[in-house]
Coordinates of C-alpha atoms in Angstrom, one line a residue:
M29 CA 81.0 -195.8 -174.3
S30 CA 80.4 -198.6 -171.8
E31 CA 83.2 -201.2 -171.5
P32 CA 82.7 -204.9 -170.9
P33 CA 83.0 -205.8 -167.2
R34 CA 86.3 -207.2 -165.9
F35 CA 84.7 -209.3 -163.2
D36 CA 81.7 -211.7 -162.9
R37 CA 80.4 -214.2 -160.3
G38 CA 83.8 -215.8 -160.2
H39 CA 84.9 -212.6 -158.3
T40 CA 82.4 -213.5 -155.6
D41 CA 83.7 -217.0 -155.4
D42 CA 87.2 -215.6 -154.9
L43 CA 85.9 -213.2 -152.3
M44 CA 84.7 -216.2 -150.3
S45 CA 88.2 -217.6 -150.4
F46 CA 89.6 -214.3 -149.3
L47 CA 87.2 -214.0 -146.3
T48 CA 88.2 -217.5 -145.2
A49 CA 91.9 -216.8 -145.4
S50 CA 91.6 -213.4 -143.6
P51 CA 90.3 -214.0 -140.0
S52 CA 92.2 -210.9 -138.7
P53 CA 93.5 -207.7 -140.2
Y54 CA 97.0 -209.1 -140.2
H55 CA 95.9 -212.1 -142.3
A56 CA 93.9 -209.8 -144.6
V57 CA 96.9 -207.7 -145.5
A58 CA 99.0 -210.9 -145.9
S59 CA 96.4 -212.3 -148.3
A60 CA 96.3 -209.0 -150.2
A61 CA 100.1 -208.8 -150.5
E62 CA 100.2 -212.4 -151.8
R63 CA 97.8 -211.4 -154.6
L64 CA 99.7 -208.3 -155.4
E65 CA 103.0 -210.2 -155.6
K66 CA 101.4 -212.5 -158.1
A67 CA 100.5 -209.5 -160.2
G68 CA 104.1 -208.2 -160.2
F69 CA 104.0 -205.8 -157.3
R70 CA 106.9 -205.7 -154.8
Q71 CA 107.1 -204.8 -151.2
V72 CA 109.1 -201.7 -150.2
A73 CA 110.3 -201.1 -146.6
E74 CA 109.5 -197.8 -144.9
T75 CA 113.0 -197.8 -143.5
D76 CA 114.7 -198.0 -146.9
A77 CA 115.3 -195.2 -149.4
W78 CA 112.8 -195.4 -152.2
D79 CA 113.6 -195.1 -155.9
G80 CA 111.5 -193.5 -158.6
T81 CA 111.1 -196.5 -160.8
H82 CA 107.8 -197.4 -162.4
G83 CA 105.8 -200.4 -161.5
G84 CA 103.7 -201.8 -158.6
K85 CA 104.8 -201.4 -155.0
Y86 CA 103.3 -201.8 -151.6
V87 CA 103.9 -201.1 -147.9
L88 CA 102.8 -203.3 -145.0
R89 CA 102.4 -201.9 -141.6
G90 CA 100.6 -204.0 -139.0
G91 CA 97.1 -204.6 -140.2
A92 CA 97.3 -201.9 -142.9
I93 CA 98.5 -202.0 -146.5
V94 CA 99.1 -199.2 -149.1
A95 CA 99.7 -200.3 -152.7
W96 CA 100.2 -198.2 -155.8
Y97 CA 101.3 -198.5 -159.4
V98 CA 103.5 -195.9 -161.0
P99 CA 103.0 -195.9 -164.8
E100 CA 106.1 -195.5 -167.0
G101 CA 106.5 -191.8 -167.7
A102 CA 104.5 -190.5 -164.8
A103 CA 105.5 -187.0 -163.8
P104 CA 106.2 -186.1 -160.1
H105 CA 103.0 -184.0 -160.1
T106 CA 100.8 -186.9 -161.5
P107 CA 97.7 -187.1 -159.4
F108 CA 96.6 -190.2 -157.5
R109 CA 93.3 -192.1 -157.8
I110 CA 92.8 -193.9 -154.4
V111 CA 90.5 -196.7 -153.3
G112 CA 90.2 -196.5 -149.5
A113 CA 89.0 -199.3 -147.3
H114 CA 89.6 -200.9 -143.8
T115 CA 90.7 -204.3 -142.7
D116 CA 89.2 -204.6 -139.2
S117 CA 85.8 -205.9 -138.1
P118 CA 84.0 -205.8 -134.7
N119 CA 84.8 -208.9 -132.6
L120 CA 86.1 -210.2 -129.3
R121 CA 89.8 -209.6 -128.6
V122 CA 92.0 -211.4 -126.1
K123 CA 93.2 -209.5 -123.0
P124 CA 96.8 -209.2 -121.7
L125 CA 96.0 -211.8 -119.0
P126 CA 93.8 -214.2 -121.0
D127 CA 93.5 -217.2 -118.7
T128 CA 90.5 -217.2 -116.5
G129 CA 87.5 -219.4 -115.6
A130 CA 85.0 -220.4 -112.8
H131 CA 83.1 -223.3 -111.5
G132 CA 85.0 -225.9 -113.4
W133 CA 85.0 -224.1 -116.8
R134 CA 88.2 -222.7 -118.4
Q135 CA 87.6 -219.4 -120.1
V136 CA 89.4 -216.7 -122.1
A137 CA 89.3 -213.1 -121.0
V138 CA 88.3 -210.8 -123.9
E139 CA 87.6 -207.2 -124.7
I140 CA 84.9 -206.0 -127.0
Y141 CA 86.4 -204.5 -130.1
G142 CA 84.4 -201.9 -132.0
G143 CA 80.6 -202.2 -132.0
P144 CA 79.6 -205.8 -132.6
L145 CA 76.1 -207.2 -132.4
L146 CA 76.9 -209.1 -129.2
N147 CA 74.1 -211.6 -129.6
S148 CA 75.5 -212.8 -132.9
W149 CA 78.6 -214.1 -131.1
L150 CA 76.5 -216.3 -128.8
D151 CA 76.4 -220.1 -129.2
R152 CA 78.6 -219.9 -132.3
D153 CA 81.7 -222.0 -132.8
L154 CA 84.7 -219.7 -132.8
G155 CA 88.3 -219.9 -133.8
L156 CA 91.2 -217.7 -132.7
A157 CA 93.6 -215.8 -135.0
G158 CA 95.9 -212.9 -135.1
R159 CA 99.5 -211.9 -134.6
L160 CA 102.1 -213.2 -132.2
T161 CA 105.2 -211.1 -131.4
L162 CA 108.4 -213.0 -130.6
R163 CA 111.3 -212.3 -128.3
D164 CA 113.4 -210.9 -131.2
G165 CA 110.7 -208.5 -132.2
S166 CA 109.5 -210.5 -135.3
T167 CA 105.9 -211.5 -135.7
R168 CA 104.1 -214.7 -136.7
L169 CA 100.6 -215.1 -137.9
V170 CA 98.5 -217.7 -136.1
N171 CA 95.1 -219.1 -137.0
V172 CA 93.3 -221.8 -135.1
D173 CA 90.5 -222.3 -137.6
R174 CA 88.4 -224.9 -135.8
P175 CA 85.8 -224.9 -133.1
L176 CA 87.9 -223.8 -130.1
L177 CA 85.8 -221.2 -128.2
R178 CA 82.1 -220.7 -127.5
V179 CA 80.1 -218.0 -125.7
P180 CA 77.2 -219.9 -124.2
Q181 CA 73.8 -218.2 -123.8
L182 CA 71.8 -218.7 -120.7
A183 CA 69.0 -221.2 -121.0
I184 CA 65.5 -219.6 -121.2
H185 CA 64.5 -221.7 -118.2
L186 CA 66.9 -219.6 -116.1
D187 CA 65.8 -216.3 -117.4
R188 CA 62.1 -216.2 -118.3
S189 CA 62.2 -212.5 -118.7
V190 CA 64.1 -212.7 -121.9
S191 CA 61.0 -213.4 -123.9
A192 CA 59.2 -210.3 -122.7
E193 CA 62.0 -207.9 -122.1
G194 CA 64.6 -209.0 -124.7
L195 CA 68.1 -210.2 -124.3
K196 CA 70.4 -208.0 -122.1
L197 CA 74.1 -208.7 -122.2
D198 CA 76.7 -207.3 -119.8
K199 CA 80.0 -207.0 -121.8
Q200 CA 82.1 -207.8 -118.8
R201 CA 80.2 -210.8 -117.3
H202 CA 78.4 -212.4 -120.2
M203 CA 80.8 -212.5 -123.1
L204 CA 83.6 -214.7 -121.8
P205 CA 84.1 -217.7 -124.1
I206 CA 84.7 -221.2 -122.7
W207 CA 87.5 -223.4 -124.2
G208 CA 87.7 -226.3 -121.8
L209 CA 87.2 -227.8 -118.4
G210 CA 89.2 -227.6 -115.2
N211 CA 89.4 -226.0 -111.8
D212 CA 93.1 -225.1 -112.1
V213 CA 93.4 -222.0 -114.2
R214 CA 97.1 -221.6 -115.1
D215 CA 98.5 -218.3 -116.4
G216 CA 100.1 -218.8 -119.8
D217 CA 98.0 -221.8 -120.9
L218 CA 96.4 -220.1 -123.9
I219 CA 99.6 -218.6 -125.2
A220 CA 101.4 -221.9 -124.7
F221 CA 98.7 -223.6 -126.7
L222 CA 99.1 -221.0 -129.5
E223 CA 102.9 -221.4 -129.5
E224 CA 102.4 -225.1 -130.1
S225 CA 99.8 -224.4 -132.8
A226 CA 102.2 -222.1 -134.6
G227 CA 105.2 -224.4 -134.2
L228 CA 107.1 -222.1 -131.9
P229 CA 109.3 -223.0 -128.9
A230 CA 107.7 -222.6 -125.4
G231 CA 108.2 -219.1 -124.0
E232 CA 109.0 -217.5 -127.3
V233 CA 105.9 -215.3 -127.5
T234 CA 106.1 -212.0 -125.6
G235 CA 103.2 -210.1 -127.2
W236 CA 100.0 -210.8 -129.0
D237 CA 97.1 -209.3 -130.9
L238 CA 94.4 -212.0 -131.0
M239 CA 90.8 -212.1 -131.9
T240 CA 87.9 -214.5 -132.3
H241 CA 86.3 -215.5 -135.6
S242 CA 83.4 -217.6 -136.7
V243 CA 84.6 -220.8 -138.2
E244 CA 81.5 -221.3 -140.4
P245 CA 82.6 -220.6 -144.0
P246 CA 81.0 -218.1 -146.3
A247 CA 78.1 -219.6 -148.4
Y248 CA 75.7 -218.7 -151.1
L249 CA 72.1 -218.5 -149.6
G250 CA 68.6 -218.6 -151.0
R251 CA 66.6 -220.6 -153.5
D252 CA 68.6 -219.2 -156.4
K253 CA 71.8 -218.5 -154.5
E254 CA 71.3 -214.8 -155.0
L255 CA 72.7 -213.9 -151.6
L256 CA 76.1 -214.3 -149.9
A257 CA 76.4 -214.9 -146.1
G258 CA 79.7 -214.6 -144.5
P259 CA 82.0 -213.0 -141.9
R260 CA 83.9 -209.7 -142.0
M261 CA 82.3 -208.4 -145.2
D262 CA 82.4 -205.1 -143.4
N263 CA 84.9 -204.3 -144.8
L264 CA 87.0 -207.1 -146.4
L265 CA 84.6 -207.1 -149.3
S266 CA 85.9 -203.6 -150.2
V267 CA 89.6 -204.6 -149.5
H268 CA 89.2 -207.6 -151.9
A269 CA 87.5 -205.5 -154.6
G270 CA 90.3 -202.9 -154.2
V271 CA 93.0 -205.4 -154.7
A272 CA 91.3 -206.9 -157.7
A273 CA 90.8 -203.5 -159.3
L274 CA 94.3 -202.3 -158.6
T275 CA 95.9 -205.4 -160.2
A276 CA 93.5 -205.1 -163.2
V277 CA 94.6 -201.6 -164.0
S278 CA 98.3 -202.0 -163.3
G279 CA 100.3 -201.4 -166.5
G280 CA 98.1 -198.5 -167.6
G281 CA 99.1 -195.0 -168.8
P282 CA 100.4 -192.1 -166.8
A283 CA 97.2 -190.1 -166.5
S284 CA 97.0 -191.0 -162.8
I285 CA 98.6 -193.3 -160.2
P286 CA 96.2 -195.9 -158.9
V287 CA 96.4 -196.6 -155.2
L288 CA 94.8 -199.0 -152.7
A289 CA 94.8 -197.9 -149.0
A290 CA 93.4 -200.4 -146.6
F291 CA 93.6 -199.2 -143.0
D292 CA 93.2 -200.8 -139.6
H293 CA 91.2 -199.5 -136.6
E294 CA 88.3 -197.9 -138.5
E295 CA 85.8 -199.6 -136.1
N296 CA 87.2 -197.7 -133.1
G297 CA 87.9 -194.3 -134.6
S298 CA 91.0 -194.7 -136.9
Q299 CA 93.4 -193.0 -134.6
S300 CA 96.5 -195.1 -134.8
D301 CA 99.6 -195.4 -136.8
T302 CA 97.8 -197.9 -139.1
G303 CA 94.4 -196.0 -139.1
A304 CA 93.1 -193.6 -141.6
D305 CA 93.6 -190.8 -139.1
G306 CA 97.3 -191.6 -138.9
P307 CA 100.2 -190.5 -141.2
L308 CA 100.6 -193.7 -143.3
L309 CA 98.8 -192.7 -146.5
G310 CA 100.2 -189.2 -146.6
S311 CA 103.7 -190.5 -146.0
V312 CA 103.4 -193.0 -148.8
L313 CA 102.0 -190.5 -151.3
E314 CA 104.6 -187.9 -150.5
R315 CA 107.5 -190.3 -150.7
S316 CA 106.3 -191.5 -154.1
V317 CA 106.3 -187.9 -155.4
F318 CA 109.7 -187.2 -153.9
A319 CA 111.2 -190.5 -155.1
R320 CA 110.3 -189.4 -158.7
G321 CA 112.3 -186.2 -158.2
G322 CA 109.3 -184.0 -157.2
S323 CA 109.3 -180.9 -155.0
F324 CA 106.8 -179.7 -152.4
E325 CA 105.1 -177.9 -155.3
D326 CA 104.8 -181.1 -157.2
R327 CA 103.3 -182.7 -154.1
A328 CA 100.7 -179.9 -153.8
R329 CA 99.8 -180.2 -157.4
A330 CA 99.4 -184.0 -157.2
F331 CA 97.2 -183.8 -154.1
A332 CA 95.1 -181.1 -155.7
G333 CA 94.2 -183.4 -158.5
T334 CA 93.7 -186.5 -156.4
V335 CA 90.4 -188.3 -155.8
C336 CA 89.6 -191.0 -153.3
L337 CA 86.8 -193.5 -153.3
S338 CA 86.2 -194.5 -149.7
S339 CA 84.6 -197.9 -150.0
D340 CA 82.8 -199.3 -147.0
T341 CA 79.7 -201.3 -146.6
G342 CA 76.3 -199.6 -146.0
H343 CA 72.8 -200.5 -145.1
A344 CA 70.4 -202.3 -147.5
V345 CA 66.7 -201.7 -146.7
H346 CA 65.6 -204.2 -144.1
P347 CA 62.3 -205.9 -144.9
N348 CA 61.3 -206.2 -141.2
Y349 CA 62.5 -202.6 -140.2
A350 CA 61.8 -200.5 -143.3
E351 CA 60.7 -197.6 -141.1
R352 CA 64.3 -197.2 -139.9
H353 CA 65.4 -196.1 -143.4
D354 CA 64.8 -192.9 -145.2
P355 CA 61.4 -193.4 -147.0
T356 CA 62.7 -192.3 -150.4
H357 CA 66.1 -194.0 -150.3
H358 CA 65.9 -197.8 -150.1
P359 CA 69.1 -199.4 -151.4
R360 CA 68.5 -203.0 -152.4
V361 CA 71.0 -205.9 -152.6
N362 CA 72.2 -206.8 -156.1
G363 CA 71.3 -203.2 -157.1
G364 CA 74.9 -202.1 -157.5
P365 CA 77.1 -200.1 -155.2
I366 CA 75.7 -197.3 -153.1
L367 CA 76.7 -193.7 -153.0
K368 CA 76.6 -192.5 -149.4
V369 CA 75.6 -188.9 -148.7
N370 CA 75.3 -186.9 -145.4
V371 CA 75.2 -183.1 -145.5
N372 CA 76.7 -183.0 -142.0
N373 CA 79.9 -184.6 -143.3
R374 CA 79.5 -188.0 -141.7
Y375 CA 80.2 -189.0 -145.3
A376 CA 82.5 -187.0 -147.5
T377 CA 80.4 -187.1 -150.8
D378 CA 79.4 -183.9 -152.4
G379 CA 77.8 -183.1 -155.8
S380 CA 81.1 -183.1 -157.7
G381 CA 82.1 -186.3 -156.0
R382 CA 78.8 -187.9 -157.1
A383 CA 79.6 -186.9 -160.7
V384 CA 83.0 -188.7 -160.5
F385 CA 81.4 -191.9 -159.3
A386 CA 78.5 -191.7 -161.7
A387 CA 80.9 -191.4 -164.6
A388 CA 82.9 -194.4 -163.4
C389 CA 79.7 -196.5 -163.1
E390 CA 78.5 -195.4 -166.5
R391 CA 81.8 -196.3 -168.0
A392 CA 81.7 -199.8 -166.3
N393 CA 78.0 -200.3 -167.2
V394 CA 77.3 -200.7 -163.5
P395 CA 74.1 -199.4 -161.8
F396 CA 74.5 -197.5 -158.5
Q397 CA 72.1 -196.4 -155.7
S398 CA 72.0 -193.6 -153.2
F399 CA 71.9 -193.9 -149.4
V400 CA 71.0 -191.3 -146.8
S401 CA 70.1 -191.9 -143.2
N402 CA 66.6 -191.3 -141.8
N403 CA 66.6 -187.8 -140.5
S404 CA 65.3 -189.0 -137.1
M405 CA 68.3 -191.3 -136.6
P406 CA 72.1 -190.6 -136.2
C407 CA 74.2 -191.3 -139.2
G408 CA 77.3 -193.6 -139.1
T409 CA 80.6 -192.6 -140.6
T410 CA 83.7 -194.1 -142.1
I411 CA 87.2 -193.2 -143.3
G412 CA 86.0 -190.8 -146.0
P413 CA 85.7 -187.6 -144.0
I414 CA 88.9 -188.4 -142.2
T415 CA 90.8 -188.9 -145.4
A416 CA 89.4 -185.7 -146.9
A417 CA 90.2 -183.6 -143.9
R418 CA 93.6 -185.0 -143.1
H419 CA 95.0 -184.9 -146.7
G420 CA 92.9 -182.2 -148.3
I421 CA 91.9 -184.5 -151.2
K422 CA 88.4 -184.9 -152.8
T423 CA 86.8 -188.0 -151.3
V424 CA 83.6 -189.8 -152.2
D425 CA 82.0 -192.4 -149.9
I426 CA 80.6 -195.5 -151.5
G427 CA 80.1 -199.2 -150.7
V428 CA 78.0 -202.3 -151.0
A429 CA 74.6 -202.5 -149.2
L430 CA 74.1 -205.4 -146.8
L431 CA 72.1 -206.6 -143.9
S432 CA 73.3 -207.5 -140.4
M433 CA 76.2 -205.1 -140.4
H434 CA 78.5 -205.7 -137.4
S435 CA 77.1 -209.2 -136.9
A436 CA 79.5 -212.2 -136.7
R437 CA 77.9 -213.1 -140.0
E438 CA 76.6 -210.6 -142.5
L439 CA 74.5 -210.8 -145.7
C440 CA 74.8 -209.1 -149.1
G441 CA 73.8 -209.7 -152.7
A442 CA 76.0 -212.2 -154.5
D443 CA 76.3 -209.9 -157.5
D444 CA 77.2 -206.7 -155.7
P445 CA 80.9 -207.6 -154.9
Y446 CA 81.8 -207.8 -158.6
L447 CA 79.6 -204.8 -159.5
L448 CA 81.7 -202.9 -157.0
A449 CA 85.0 -204.2 -158.4
N450 CA 84.0 -203.2 -161.9
S451 CA 83.2 -199.7 -160.8
L452 CA 86.5 -199.4 -159.0
V453 CA 88.4 -200.5 -162.2
A454 CA 86.6 -197.7 -164.1
F455 CA 87.4 -195.2 -161.4
L456 CA 91.1 -196.1 -161.2
E457 CA 91.4 -195.9 -165.0
G458 CA 89.5 -192.6 -165.2

């Protein structure tokens, strides 16, 4: 029997607040942890011994978070139900020697992170956010959420060929943002500015992980406000839905242990200590089994019964480029979450995984759609196949369909975020 939905349009309103509060992966996991704390979860340190008590717990590591709820009476071999997502988005990231400039302009040296649509970062007011590392090894979040930087486009009068040949951007020469005027570029100016912004003494910062973000807030779009435009929906939309679903099911029975695993570095291959191809998730799950008195045999039994929904955004059919999509698979916004399939294992979904997701959507009274790539085009991938291969657990790739993926500002249906969250609740409870 279908159950009444847990979330409605208020969930989308809350997503907008989450996006604004999360301009970097480090801010995203801090925002997620704050919400988990309010729901009764508590942080556990990886360097401490873990106990087998029931309740909600979470681990923070850099830009990644793994949270789980152990029901009272859960056996050591109780399987897990995991929602996987990632916290990072393509953007411009600050280099180790950031202070540069030319011809009276002061600029910031940046690297290109992931695969952004470079043109979407042009002529856009940008802030700067991320993590500062201090002399004692501690870290401090910083967020200059105002127009600070801008990557100016060359005027058409100086490049008439752009109309006929299209815009061509050199990642090294054309993507340096400006942030002021002056002929005297001084090493340390940007970090000194950020120390002041964060209320830190001069010279206290010895390391940094900083990135640009659009300061334009998320907004409903369209005549009837059916659409949502905003930054970093790939993939903070899934992180937010996962947090909401996990907190909604905490306190349930011992049939399974619900988990949220939100990784960093998906956009550049997931190979890091905080990425899906690293040891973080496996370590947390194993330690949970062992903390409850389990053996390696219990660990093997738990993993054998575990299912993961890898939730990442996908492609809605584009009205101006419909030929780029598979002709029989046209996911539409506000049509519910998409089930992503690729027989060459760019996605981890198989027939039995489809059945798991279909059952969850039926229980939540949520429609879902299917996505496959056009055979003539390469298919993207996400953390699903990595999770399945690294941990040997059944994994299903799903997500929300949107337009302008990897743009500084993406577009989805305003109903899809809460439809996704409702399907995740049903999955975690299943």
